[in-house]
CSV table of C-alpha atoms and ligand atoms in Angstrom, one decimal:
chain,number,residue,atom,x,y,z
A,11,UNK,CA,-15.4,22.2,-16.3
A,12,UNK,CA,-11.8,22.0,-15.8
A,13,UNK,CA,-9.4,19.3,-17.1
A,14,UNK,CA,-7.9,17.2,-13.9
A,15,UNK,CA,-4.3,18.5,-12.9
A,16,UNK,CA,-1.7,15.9,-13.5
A,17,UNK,CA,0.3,15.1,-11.3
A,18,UNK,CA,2.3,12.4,-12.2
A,19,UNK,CA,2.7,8.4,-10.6
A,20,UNK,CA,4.3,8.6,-7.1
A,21,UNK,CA,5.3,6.3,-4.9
A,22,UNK,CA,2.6,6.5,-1.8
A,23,UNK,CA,3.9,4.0,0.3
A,24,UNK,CA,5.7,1.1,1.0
A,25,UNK,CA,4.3,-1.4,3.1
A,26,UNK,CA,6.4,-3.3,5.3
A,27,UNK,CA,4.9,-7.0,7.0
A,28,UNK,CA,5.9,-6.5,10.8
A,29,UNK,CA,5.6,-8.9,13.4
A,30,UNK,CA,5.0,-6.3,16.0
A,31,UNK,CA,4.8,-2.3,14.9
A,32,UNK,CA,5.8,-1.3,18.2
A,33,UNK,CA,9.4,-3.0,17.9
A,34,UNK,CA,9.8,-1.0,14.6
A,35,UNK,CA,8.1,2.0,14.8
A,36,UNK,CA,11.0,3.3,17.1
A,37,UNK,CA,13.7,2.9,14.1
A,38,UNK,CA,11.4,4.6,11.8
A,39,UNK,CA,10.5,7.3,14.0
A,40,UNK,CA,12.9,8.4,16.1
A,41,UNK,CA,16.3,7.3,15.0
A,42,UNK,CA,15.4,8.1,10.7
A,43,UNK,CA,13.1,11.0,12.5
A,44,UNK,CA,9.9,9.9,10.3
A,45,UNK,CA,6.4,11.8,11.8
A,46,UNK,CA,4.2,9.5,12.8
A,47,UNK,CA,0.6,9.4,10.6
A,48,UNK,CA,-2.4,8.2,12.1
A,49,UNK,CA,-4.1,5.2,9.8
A,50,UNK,CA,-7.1,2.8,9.8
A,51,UNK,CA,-6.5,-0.4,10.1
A,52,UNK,CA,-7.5,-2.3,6.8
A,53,UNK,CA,-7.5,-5.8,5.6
A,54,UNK,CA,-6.9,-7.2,9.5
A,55,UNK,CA,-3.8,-5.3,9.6
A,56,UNK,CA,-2.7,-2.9,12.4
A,57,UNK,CA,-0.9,0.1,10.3
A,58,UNK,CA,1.5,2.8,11.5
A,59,UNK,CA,2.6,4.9,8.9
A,60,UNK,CA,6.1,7.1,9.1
A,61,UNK,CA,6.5,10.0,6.6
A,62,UNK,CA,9.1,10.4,4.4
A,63,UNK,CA,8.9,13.3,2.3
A,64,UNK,CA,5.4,12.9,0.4
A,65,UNK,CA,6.2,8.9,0.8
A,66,UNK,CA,5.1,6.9,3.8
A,67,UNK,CA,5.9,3.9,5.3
A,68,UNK,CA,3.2,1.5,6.3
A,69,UNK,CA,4.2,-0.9,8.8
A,70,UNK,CA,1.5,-4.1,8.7
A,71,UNK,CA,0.8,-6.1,11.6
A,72,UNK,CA,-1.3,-8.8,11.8
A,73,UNK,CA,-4.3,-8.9,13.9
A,74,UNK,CA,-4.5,-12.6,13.2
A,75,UNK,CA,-2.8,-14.9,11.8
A,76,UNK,CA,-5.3,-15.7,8.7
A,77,UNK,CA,-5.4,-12.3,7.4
A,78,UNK,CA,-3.2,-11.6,4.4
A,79,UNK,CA,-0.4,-9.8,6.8
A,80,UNK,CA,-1.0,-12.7,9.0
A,81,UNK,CA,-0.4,-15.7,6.1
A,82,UNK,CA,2.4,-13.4,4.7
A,83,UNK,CA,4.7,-13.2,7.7
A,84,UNK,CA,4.3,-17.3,8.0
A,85,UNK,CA,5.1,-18.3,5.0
A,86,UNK,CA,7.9,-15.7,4.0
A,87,UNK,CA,8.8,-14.0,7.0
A,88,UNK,CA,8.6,-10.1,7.7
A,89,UNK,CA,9.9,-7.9,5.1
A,90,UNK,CA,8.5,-5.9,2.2
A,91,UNK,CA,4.9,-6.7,1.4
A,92,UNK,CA,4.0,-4.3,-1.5
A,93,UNK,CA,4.4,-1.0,-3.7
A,94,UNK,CA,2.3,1.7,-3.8
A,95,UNK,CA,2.0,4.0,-6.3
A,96,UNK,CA,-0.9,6.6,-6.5
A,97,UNK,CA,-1.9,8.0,-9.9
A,98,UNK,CA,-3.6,10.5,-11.9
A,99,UNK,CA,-6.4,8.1,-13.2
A,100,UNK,CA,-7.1,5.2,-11.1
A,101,UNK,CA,-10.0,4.0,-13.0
A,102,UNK,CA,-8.0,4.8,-16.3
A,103,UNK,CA,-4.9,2.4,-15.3
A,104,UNK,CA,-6.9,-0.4,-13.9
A,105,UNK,CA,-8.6,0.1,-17.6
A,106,UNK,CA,-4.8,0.0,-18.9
A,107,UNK,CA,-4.2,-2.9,-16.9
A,108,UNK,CA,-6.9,-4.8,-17.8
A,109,UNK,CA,-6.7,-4.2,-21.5
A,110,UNK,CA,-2.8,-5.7,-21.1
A,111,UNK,CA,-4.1,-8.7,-19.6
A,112,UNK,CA,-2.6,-7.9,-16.6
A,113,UNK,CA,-4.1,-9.9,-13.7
A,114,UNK,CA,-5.4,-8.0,-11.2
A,115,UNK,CA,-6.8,-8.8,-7.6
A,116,UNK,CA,-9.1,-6.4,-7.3
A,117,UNK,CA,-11.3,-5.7,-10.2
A,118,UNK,CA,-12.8,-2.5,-8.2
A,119,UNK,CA,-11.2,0.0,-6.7
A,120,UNK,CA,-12.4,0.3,-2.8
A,121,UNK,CA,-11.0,2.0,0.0
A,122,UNK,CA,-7.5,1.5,1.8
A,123,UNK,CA,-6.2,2.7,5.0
A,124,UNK,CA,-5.7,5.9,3.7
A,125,UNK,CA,-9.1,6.5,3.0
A,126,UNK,CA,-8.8,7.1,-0.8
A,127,UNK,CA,-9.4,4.3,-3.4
A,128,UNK,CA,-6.9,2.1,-3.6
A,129,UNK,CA,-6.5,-1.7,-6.1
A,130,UNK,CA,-3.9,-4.3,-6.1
A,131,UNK,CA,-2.3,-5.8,-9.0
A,132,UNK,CA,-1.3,-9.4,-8.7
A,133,UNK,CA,2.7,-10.0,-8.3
A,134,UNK,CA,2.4,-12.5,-11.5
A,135,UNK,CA,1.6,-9.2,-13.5
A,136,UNK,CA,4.1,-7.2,-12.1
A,137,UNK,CA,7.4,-8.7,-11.7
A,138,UNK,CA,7.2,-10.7,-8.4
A,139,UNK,CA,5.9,-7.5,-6.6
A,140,UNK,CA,2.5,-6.7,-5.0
A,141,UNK,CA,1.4,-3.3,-6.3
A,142,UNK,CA,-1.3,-1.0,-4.6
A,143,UNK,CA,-2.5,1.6,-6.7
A,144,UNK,CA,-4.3,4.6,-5.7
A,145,UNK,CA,-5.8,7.8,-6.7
A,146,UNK,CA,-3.9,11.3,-4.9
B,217,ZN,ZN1,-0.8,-0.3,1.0
């Protein structure tokens, strides 16, 4: 068996609460010039992501308004929603994580829009900022 290749953390994405993605995605697109990626939708959130280098940008819309895009974009506004970085070990730094104390909000990894495993760390652990993780 061969040991896993590191690759280091990476920023995957940023995710950016929209009220409407097709009012944005022109900016994104075709004055930065950022491909379009197909995505999923996940977590009642419409998601068009824009490349930028490995990076993306996620913009989340709401598909209603008590989904967590939804209750975001009321309370705050639209605007930056969360931080994702993927890494080498998921299951390894949601061990890290827990054995800091760190709260997070989801104790399992499961599957994001992106089809790969994804968890999110609760802002209170991390500074005031949502944080996705995800394995490459
Ligand atoms: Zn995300």
């Amino acid at each position: 068996m061969t040991a896993p290749v590191r690759r280091g953390t990476r920023i995957a994405h940023i995710g950016i609460a929209v009220e409407a993605l097709d009012a944005l995605r022109p900016f994104y697109r075709d004055i930065l010039g950022m491909p379009e990626v197909p995505l999923d939708d996940a977590d009642g959130a419409a998601i068009a992501g824009l490349a930028a280098g490995e990076s993306l940008v996620e913009l989340l819309e709401a598909k209603s308004p008590d989904s967590p895009i939804g209750k975001f974009v009321s309370k705050r506004g639209p605007g930056i929603h969360h931080v994702c970085f993927a890494v080498d070990d998921l299951d390894g730094t949601l061990e890290r994580c827990r054995a800091a104390g760190l709260r997070l909000i989801d104790q399992v990894p499961r599957i994001g829009a992106e089809g790969k495993r994804i968890a999110f760390l609760h802002p209170s652990a991390t500074g005031g900022v949502l944080v996705e993780l995800s394995e490459f």
